[in-house]
mmCIF file of C-alpha atoms in Angstrom:
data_model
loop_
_atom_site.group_PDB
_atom_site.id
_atom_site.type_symbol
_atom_site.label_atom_id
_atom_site.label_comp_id
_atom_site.label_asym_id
_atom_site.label_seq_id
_atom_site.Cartn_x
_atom_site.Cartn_y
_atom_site.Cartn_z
ATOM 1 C CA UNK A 1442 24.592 55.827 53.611
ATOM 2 C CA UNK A 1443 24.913 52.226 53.460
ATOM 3 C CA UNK A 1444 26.279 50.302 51.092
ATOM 4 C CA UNK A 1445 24.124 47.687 48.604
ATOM 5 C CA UNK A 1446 25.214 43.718 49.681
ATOM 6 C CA UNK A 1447 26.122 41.802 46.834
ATOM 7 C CA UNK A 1448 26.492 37.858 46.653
ATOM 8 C CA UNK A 1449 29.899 36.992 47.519
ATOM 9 C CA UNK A 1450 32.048 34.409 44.915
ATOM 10 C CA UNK A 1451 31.099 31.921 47.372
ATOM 11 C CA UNK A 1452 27.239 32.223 47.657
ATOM 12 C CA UNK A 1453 26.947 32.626 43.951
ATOM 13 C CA UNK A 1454 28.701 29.408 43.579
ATOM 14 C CA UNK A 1455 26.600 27.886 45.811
ATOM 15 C CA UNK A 1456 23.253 29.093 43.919
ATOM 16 C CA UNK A 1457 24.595 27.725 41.154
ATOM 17 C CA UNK A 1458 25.280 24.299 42.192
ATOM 18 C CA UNK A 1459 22.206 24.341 43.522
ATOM 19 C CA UNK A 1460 20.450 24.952 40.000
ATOM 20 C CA UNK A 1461 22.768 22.355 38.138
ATOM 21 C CA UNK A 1462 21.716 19.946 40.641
ATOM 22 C CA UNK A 1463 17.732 21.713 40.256
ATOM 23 C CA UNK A 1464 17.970 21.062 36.757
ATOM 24 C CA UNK A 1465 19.871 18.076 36.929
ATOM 25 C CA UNK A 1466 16.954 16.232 39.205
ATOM 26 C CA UNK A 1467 14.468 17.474 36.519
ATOM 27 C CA UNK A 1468 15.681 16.778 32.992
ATOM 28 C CA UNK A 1469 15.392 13.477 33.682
ATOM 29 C CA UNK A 1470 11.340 13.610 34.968
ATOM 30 C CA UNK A 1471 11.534 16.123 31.680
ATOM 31 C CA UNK A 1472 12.704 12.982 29.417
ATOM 32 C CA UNK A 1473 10.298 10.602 30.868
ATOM 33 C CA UNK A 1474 7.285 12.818 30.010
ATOM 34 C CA UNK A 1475 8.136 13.334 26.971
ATOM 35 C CA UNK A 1476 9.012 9.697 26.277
ATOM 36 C CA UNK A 1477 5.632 8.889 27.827
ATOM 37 C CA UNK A 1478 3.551 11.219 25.408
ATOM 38 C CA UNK A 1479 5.664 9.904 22.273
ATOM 39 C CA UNK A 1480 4.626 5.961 23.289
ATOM 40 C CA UNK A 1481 1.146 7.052 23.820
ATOM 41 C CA UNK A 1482 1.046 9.034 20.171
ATOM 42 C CA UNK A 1483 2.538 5.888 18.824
ATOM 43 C CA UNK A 1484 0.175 3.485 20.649
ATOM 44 C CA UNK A 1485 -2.955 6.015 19.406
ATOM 45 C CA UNK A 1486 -1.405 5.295 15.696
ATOM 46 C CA UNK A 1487 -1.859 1.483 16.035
ATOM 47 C CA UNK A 1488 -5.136 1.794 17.281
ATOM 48 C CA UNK A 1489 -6.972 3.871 14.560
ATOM 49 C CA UNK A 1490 -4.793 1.147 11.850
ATOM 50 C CA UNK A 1491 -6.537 -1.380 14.213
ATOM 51 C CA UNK A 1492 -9.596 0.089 13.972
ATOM 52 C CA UNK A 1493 -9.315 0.556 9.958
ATOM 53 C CA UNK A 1494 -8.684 -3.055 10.065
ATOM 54 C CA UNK A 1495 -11.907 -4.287 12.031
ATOM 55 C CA UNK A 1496 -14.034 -1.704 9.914
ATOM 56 C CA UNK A 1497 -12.773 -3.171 6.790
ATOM 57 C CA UNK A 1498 -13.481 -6.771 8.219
ATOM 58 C CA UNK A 1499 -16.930 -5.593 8.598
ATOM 59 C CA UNK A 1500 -17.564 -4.850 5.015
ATOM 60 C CA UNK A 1501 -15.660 -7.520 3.249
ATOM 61 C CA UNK A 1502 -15.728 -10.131 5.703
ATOM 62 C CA UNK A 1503 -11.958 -10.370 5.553
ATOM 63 C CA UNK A 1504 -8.675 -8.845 6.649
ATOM 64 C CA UNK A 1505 -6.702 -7.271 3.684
ATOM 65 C CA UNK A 1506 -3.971 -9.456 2.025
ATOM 66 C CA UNK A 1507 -0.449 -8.648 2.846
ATOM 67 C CA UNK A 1508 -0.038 -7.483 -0.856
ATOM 68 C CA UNK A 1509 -2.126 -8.633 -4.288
ATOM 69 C CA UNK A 1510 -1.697 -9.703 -7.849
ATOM 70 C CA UNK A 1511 -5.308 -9.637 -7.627
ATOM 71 C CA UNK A 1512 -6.590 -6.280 -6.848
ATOM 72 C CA UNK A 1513 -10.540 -5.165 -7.881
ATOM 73 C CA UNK A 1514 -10.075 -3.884 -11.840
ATOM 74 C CA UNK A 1515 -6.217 -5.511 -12.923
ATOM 75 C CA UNK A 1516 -3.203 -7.496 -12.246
ATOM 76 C CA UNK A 1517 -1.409 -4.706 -10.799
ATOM 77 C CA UNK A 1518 0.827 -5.182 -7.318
ATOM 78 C CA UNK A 1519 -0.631 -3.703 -4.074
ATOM 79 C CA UNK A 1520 -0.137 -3.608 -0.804
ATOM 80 C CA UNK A 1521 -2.246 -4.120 2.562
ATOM 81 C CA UNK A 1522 -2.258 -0.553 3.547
ATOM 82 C CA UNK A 1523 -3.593 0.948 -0.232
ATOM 83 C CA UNK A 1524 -6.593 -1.102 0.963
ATOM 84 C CA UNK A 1525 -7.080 0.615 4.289
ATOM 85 C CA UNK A 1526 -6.259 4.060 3.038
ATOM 86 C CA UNK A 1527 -10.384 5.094 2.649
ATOM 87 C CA UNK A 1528 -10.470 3.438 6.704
ATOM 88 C CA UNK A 1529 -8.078 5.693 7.598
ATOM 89 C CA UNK A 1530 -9.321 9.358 6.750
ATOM 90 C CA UNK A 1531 -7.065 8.890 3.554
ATOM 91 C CA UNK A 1532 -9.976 8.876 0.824
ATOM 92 C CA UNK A 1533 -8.867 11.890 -1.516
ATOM 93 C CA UNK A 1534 -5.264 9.875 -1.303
ATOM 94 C CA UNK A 1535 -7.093 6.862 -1.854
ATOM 95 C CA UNK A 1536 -8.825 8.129 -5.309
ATOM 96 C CA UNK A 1537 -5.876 9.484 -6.144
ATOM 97 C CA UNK A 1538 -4.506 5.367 -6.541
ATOM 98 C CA UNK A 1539 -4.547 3.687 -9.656
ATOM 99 C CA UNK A 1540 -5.192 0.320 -9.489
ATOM 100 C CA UNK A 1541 -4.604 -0.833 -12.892
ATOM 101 C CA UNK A 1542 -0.841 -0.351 -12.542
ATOM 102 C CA UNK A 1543 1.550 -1.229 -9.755
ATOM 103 C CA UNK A 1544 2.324 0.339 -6.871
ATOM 104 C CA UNK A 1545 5.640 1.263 -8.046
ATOM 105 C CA UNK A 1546 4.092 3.001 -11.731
ATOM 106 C CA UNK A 1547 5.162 6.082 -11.948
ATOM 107 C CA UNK A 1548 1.732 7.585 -12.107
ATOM 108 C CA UNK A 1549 1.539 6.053 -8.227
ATOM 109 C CA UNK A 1550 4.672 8.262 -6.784
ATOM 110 C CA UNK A 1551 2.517 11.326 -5.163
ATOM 111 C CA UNK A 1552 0.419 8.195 -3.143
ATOM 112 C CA UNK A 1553 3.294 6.283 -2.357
ATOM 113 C CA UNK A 1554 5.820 9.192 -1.456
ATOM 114 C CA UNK A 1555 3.003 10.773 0.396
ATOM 115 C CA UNK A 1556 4.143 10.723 4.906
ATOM 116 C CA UNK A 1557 1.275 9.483 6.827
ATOM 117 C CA UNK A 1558 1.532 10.338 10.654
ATOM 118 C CA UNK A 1559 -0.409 7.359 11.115
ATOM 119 C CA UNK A 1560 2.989 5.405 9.963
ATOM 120 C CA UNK A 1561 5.043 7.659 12.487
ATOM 121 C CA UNK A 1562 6.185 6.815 15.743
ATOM 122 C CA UNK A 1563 7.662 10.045 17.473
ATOM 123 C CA UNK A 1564 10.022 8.127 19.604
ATOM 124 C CA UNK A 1565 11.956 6.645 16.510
ATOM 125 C CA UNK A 1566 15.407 8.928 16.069
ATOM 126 C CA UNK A 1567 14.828 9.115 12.182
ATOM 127 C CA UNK A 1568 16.548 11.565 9.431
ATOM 128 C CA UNK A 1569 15.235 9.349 6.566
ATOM 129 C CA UNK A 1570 11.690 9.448 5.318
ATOM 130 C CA UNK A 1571 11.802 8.163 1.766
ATOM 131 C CA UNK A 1572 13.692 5.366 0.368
ATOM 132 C CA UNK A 1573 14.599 4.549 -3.300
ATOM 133 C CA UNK A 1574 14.437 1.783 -4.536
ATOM 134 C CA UNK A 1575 13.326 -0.430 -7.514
ATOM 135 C CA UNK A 1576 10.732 -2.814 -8.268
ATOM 136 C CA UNK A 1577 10.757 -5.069 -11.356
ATOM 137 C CA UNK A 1578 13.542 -2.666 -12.954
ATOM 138 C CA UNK A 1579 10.579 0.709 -12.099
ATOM 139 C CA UNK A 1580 12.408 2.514 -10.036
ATOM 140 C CA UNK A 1581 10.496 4.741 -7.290
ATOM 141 C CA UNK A 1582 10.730 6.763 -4.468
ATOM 142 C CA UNK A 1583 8.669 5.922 -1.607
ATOM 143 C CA UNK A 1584 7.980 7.428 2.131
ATOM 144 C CA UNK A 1585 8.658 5.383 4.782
ATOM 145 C CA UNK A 1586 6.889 4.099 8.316
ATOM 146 C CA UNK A 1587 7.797 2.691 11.702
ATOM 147 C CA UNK A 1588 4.908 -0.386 11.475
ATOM 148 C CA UNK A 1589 4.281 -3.045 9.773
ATOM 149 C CA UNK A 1590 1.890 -6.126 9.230
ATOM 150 C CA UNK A 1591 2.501 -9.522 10.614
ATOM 151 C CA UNK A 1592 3.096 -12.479 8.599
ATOM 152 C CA UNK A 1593 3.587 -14.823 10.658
ATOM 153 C CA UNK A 1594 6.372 -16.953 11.384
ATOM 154 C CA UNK A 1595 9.287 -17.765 9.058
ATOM 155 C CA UNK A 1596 10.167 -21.687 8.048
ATOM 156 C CA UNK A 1597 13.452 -21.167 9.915
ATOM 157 C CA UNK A 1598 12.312 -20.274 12.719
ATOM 158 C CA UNK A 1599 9.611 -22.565 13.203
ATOM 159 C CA UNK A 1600 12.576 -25.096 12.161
ATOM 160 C CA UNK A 1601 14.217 -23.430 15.673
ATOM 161 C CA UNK A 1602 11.807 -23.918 17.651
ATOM 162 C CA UNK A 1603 11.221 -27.450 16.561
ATOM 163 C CA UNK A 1604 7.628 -26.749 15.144
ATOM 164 C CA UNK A 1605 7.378 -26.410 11.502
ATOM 165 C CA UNK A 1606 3.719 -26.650 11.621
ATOM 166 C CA UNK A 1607 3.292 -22.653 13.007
ATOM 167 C CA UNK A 1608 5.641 -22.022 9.536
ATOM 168 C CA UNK A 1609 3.648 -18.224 8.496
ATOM 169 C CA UNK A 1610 0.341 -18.478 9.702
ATOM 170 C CA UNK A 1611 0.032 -14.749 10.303
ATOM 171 C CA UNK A 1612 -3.125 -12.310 10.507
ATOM 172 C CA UNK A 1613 -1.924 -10.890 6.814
ATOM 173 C CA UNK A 1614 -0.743 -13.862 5.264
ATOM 174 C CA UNK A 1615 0.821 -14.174 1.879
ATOM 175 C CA UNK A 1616 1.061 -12.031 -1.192
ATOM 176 C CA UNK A 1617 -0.775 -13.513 -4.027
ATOM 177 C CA UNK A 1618 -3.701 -15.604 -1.845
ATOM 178 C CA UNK A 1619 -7.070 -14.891 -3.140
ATOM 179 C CA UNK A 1620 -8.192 -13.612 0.173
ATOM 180 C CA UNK A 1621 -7.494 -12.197 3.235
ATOM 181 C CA UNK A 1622 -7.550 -13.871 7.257
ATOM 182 C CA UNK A 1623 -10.978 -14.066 8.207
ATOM 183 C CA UNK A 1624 -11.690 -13.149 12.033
ATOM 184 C CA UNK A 1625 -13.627 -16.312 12.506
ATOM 185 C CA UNK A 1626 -10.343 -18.300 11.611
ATOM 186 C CA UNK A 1627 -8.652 -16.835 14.035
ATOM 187 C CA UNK A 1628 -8.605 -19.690 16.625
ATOM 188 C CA UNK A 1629 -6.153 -18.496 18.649
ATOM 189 C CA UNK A 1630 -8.162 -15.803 19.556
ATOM 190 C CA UNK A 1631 -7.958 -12.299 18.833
ATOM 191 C CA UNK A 1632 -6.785 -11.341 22.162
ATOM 192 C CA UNK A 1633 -3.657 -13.800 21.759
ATOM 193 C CA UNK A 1634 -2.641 -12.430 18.023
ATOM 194 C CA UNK A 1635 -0.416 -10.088 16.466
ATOM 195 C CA UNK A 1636 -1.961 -7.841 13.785
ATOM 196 C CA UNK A 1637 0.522 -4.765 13.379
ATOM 197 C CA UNK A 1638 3.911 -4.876 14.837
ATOM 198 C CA UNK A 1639 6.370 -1.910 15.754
ATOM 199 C CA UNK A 1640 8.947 -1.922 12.852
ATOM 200 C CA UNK A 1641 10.680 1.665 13.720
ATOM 201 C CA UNK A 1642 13.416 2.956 11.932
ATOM 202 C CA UNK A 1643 14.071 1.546 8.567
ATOM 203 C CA UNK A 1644 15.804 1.775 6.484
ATOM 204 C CA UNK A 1645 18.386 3.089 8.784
ATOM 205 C CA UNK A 1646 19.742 0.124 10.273
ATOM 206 C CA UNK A 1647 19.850 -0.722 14.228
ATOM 207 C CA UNK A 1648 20.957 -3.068 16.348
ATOM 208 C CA UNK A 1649 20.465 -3.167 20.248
ATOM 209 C CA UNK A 1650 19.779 0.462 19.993
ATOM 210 C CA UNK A 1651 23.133 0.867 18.375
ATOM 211 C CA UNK A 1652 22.921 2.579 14.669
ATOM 212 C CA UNK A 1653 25.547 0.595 12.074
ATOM 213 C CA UNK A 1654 27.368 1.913 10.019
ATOM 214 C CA UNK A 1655 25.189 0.798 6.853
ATOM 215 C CA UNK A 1656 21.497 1.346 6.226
ATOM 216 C CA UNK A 1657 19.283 -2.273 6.529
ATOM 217 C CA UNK A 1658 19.892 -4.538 3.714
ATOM 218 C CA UNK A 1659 16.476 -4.254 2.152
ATOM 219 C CA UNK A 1660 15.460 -0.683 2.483
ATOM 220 C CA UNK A 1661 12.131 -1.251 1.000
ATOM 221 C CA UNK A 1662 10.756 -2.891 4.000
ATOM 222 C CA UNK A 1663 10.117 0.512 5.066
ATOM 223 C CA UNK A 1664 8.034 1.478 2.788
ATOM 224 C CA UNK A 1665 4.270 1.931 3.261
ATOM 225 C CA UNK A 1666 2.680 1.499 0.064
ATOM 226 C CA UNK A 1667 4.863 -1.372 -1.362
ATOM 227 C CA UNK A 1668 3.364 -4.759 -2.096
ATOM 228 C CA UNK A 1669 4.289 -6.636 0.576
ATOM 229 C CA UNK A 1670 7.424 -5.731 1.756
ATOM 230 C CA UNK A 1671 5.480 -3.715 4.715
ATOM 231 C CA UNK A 1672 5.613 -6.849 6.939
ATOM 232 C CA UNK A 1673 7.074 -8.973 9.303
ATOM 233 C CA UNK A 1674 7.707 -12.714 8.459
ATOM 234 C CA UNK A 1675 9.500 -13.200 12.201
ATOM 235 C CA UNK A 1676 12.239 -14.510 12.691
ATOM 236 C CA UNK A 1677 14.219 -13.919 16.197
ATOM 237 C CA UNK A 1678 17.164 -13.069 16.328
ATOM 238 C CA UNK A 1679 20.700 -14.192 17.733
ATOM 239 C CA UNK A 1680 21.342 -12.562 21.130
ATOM 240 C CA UNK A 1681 23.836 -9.882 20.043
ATOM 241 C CA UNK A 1682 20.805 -9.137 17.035
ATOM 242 C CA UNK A 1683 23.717 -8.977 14.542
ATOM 243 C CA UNK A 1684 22.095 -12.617 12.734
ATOM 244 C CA UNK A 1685 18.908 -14.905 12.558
ATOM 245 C CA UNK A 1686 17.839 -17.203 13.927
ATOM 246 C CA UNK A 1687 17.956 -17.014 17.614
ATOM 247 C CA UNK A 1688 16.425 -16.674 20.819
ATOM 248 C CA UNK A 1689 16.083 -12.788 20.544
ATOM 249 C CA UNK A 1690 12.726 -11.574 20.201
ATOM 250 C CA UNK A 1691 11.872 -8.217 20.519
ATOM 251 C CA UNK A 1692 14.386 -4.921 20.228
ATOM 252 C CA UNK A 1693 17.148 -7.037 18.827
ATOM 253 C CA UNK A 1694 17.362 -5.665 15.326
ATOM 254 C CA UNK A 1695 14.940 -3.503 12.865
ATOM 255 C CA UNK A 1696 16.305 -5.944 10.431
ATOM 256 C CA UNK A 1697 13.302 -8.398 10.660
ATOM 257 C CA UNK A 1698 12.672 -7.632 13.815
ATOM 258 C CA UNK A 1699 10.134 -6.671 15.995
ATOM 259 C CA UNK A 1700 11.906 -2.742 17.076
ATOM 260 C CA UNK A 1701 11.343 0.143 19.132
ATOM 261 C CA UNK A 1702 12.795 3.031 20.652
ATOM 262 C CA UNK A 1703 10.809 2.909 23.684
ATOM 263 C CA UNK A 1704 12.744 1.852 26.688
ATOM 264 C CA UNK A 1705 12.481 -2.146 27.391
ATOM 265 C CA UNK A 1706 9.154 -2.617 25.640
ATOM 266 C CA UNK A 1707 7.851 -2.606 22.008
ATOM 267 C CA UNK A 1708 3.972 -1.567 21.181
ATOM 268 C CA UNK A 1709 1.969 -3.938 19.324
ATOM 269 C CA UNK A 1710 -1.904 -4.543 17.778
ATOM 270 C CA UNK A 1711 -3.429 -7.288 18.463
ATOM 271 C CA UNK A 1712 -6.276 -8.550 16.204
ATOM 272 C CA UNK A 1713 -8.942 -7.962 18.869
ATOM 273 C CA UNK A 1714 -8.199 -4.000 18.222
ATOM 274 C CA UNK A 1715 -6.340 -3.418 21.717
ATOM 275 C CA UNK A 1716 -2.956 -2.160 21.977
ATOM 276 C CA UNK A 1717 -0.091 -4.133 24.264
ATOM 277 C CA UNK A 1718 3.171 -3.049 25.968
ATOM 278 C CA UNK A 1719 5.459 -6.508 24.863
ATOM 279 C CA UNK A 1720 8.923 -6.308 26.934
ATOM 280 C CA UNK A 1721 11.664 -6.535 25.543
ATOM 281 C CA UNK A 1722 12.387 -9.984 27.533
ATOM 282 C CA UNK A 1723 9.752 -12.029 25.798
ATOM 283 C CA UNK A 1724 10.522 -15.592 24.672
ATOM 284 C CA UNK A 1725 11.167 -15.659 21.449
ATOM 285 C CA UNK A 1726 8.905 -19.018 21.575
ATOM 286 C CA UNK A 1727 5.945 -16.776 22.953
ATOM 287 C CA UNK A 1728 7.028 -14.615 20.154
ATOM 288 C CA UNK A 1729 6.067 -17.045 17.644
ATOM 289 C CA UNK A 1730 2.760 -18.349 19.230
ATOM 290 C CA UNK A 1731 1.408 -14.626 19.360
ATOM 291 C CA UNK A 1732 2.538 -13.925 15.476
ATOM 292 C CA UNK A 1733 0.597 -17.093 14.118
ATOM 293 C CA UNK A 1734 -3.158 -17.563 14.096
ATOM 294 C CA UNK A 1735 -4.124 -20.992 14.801
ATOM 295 C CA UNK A 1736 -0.989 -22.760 17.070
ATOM 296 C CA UNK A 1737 -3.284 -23.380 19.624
ATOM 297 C CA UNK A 1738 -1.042 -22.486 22.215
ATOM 298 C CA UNK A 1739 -1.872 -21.175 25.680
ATOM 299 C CA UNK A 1740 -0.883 -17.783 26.489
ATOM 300 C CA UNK A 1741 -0.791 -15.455 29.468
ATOM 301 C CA UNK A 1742 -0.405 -11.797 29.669
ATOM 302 C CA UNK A 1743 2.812 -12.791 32.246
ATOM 303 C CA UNK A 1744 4.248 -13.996 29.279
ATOM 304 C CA UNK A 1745 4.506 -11.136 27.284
#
């Protein structure tokens, strides 16, 4: 009768080199897929806010305002997205607002501290989802999201760059203006300007893909229902991202910044509705000229 074979030490140590190295070759085509469904969930986000943007441009002839004294019935505070909410399959949330308070009234919380996907980019690392925070001594509690509206350029930065004439400027401009950005005003073009930026991972604070130690210094920022702190007023940043102002654009710091956790690119909505891959190598000059909506610069897709 003959005996069974068995592996010997030496051909089971081969086999399982050979699966390290099997699964070694794949985790990596593993990562890449995943990373590459995550970007395109957090690219499908941007569009439907871009398309609750253009729909509400179609009824009121205007973009909302980055945040209002000045809402329909009071003189309550409000932000941008409270006026989107109905455009964005969020009606029983929206008539569950109250506009004749604040944001920040208690009777607000279950809006405010309510997570929207929609605000959610699945490549963003995060193990906060509500902040606390404070707002004319009220305090709240509020959930938190990974976008956030551009205002334009900040005075210092324009300063920088030697053209304080592009100072804010942005698609969702100011806090207590009487109206929103028309798209006829927009004489940059659509094409060529920011709307919603990628703002991932506040409060938790990160620089250069590094987390510190600390969260950001104004937590709020993350919030999606405050009155205006759901916005970028850019910046740029200096090149290790630890201060402003600089000449780093894009994946510096979530601290002001324009931020990601996709690998060497950020996504962003432009006004026309369309959704573009900005590297992370952009001039922070370019930067500016995309975030304002009448420079009258000339820009290329090479640029960005």
């Amino acid at each position: 009768m003959r005996r069974r074979s068995a592996f010997t030490l030496i051909e089971l140590l081969v086999v399982i080199a050979v699966i390290a190295i099997l699964i070694g070759l794949l985790l990596p085509a593993v990562q890449k897929v995943r990373e590459a469904a995550a970007r395109m969930k957090c690219s499908n986000n941007l569009k439907q806010l871009g398309l609750a943007v253009h729909n509400y441009e179609g009824v009121h002839r205007e973009v909302p305002t980055l945040g209002t004294y000045r809402p329909p019935t009071s003189m309550g505070k409000h932000g941008w997205v409270m006026f989107l909410l109905p455009y964005l399959e969020q009606t029983a949330l929206a008539s569950q607002y109250r506009w004749d308070v604040s944001f920040s009234d208690p009777v607000n919380q279950p809006v405010i501290k309510t997570q929207l996907r929609i605000f959610q980019c699945p490549s963003t690392p995060r193990t906060t989802w509500t902040i606390s925070a404070s707002d004319s001594g009220v305090a709240y509690e509020a959930a938190v999201g990974d976008y956030a509206a551009c205002n334009g350029v900040s005075k210092d930065l324009a300063t920088y760059l030697g053209n304080t004439s592009m100072s804010r400027g942005g698609m969702f401009f100011g806090e207590i203006t009487p109206r929103g950005v028309r798209f006829a005003e927009v004489t940059d073009g659509l094409s060529q300007t920011f709307m919603v930026l990628e703002h991932a991972g506040m409060p938790e604070w990160y620089v250069l893909g590094t987390k510190q130690p600390t969260n950001a210094p104004v937590p709020e920022r993350a919030a999606w229902g405050h009155q205006y702190q759901f916005s970028l007023l850019l910046r740029g940043h200096s090149t290790d991202g630890k201060s402003y102002y600089g000449p780093c654009a894009i994946n510096c710091s979530n601290d002001l910044g324009i931020y990601s956790f996709h690998t060497g690119t950020v996504n962003t909505l432009f006004a026309d509705g369309s959704v573009q891959s900005v590297r992370s190598g952009m001039q922070v000059s370019v930067m500016a000229a995309l975030a304002t909506v009448g420079g009258g610069e000339v820009i290329s897709p090479n640029d960005y």
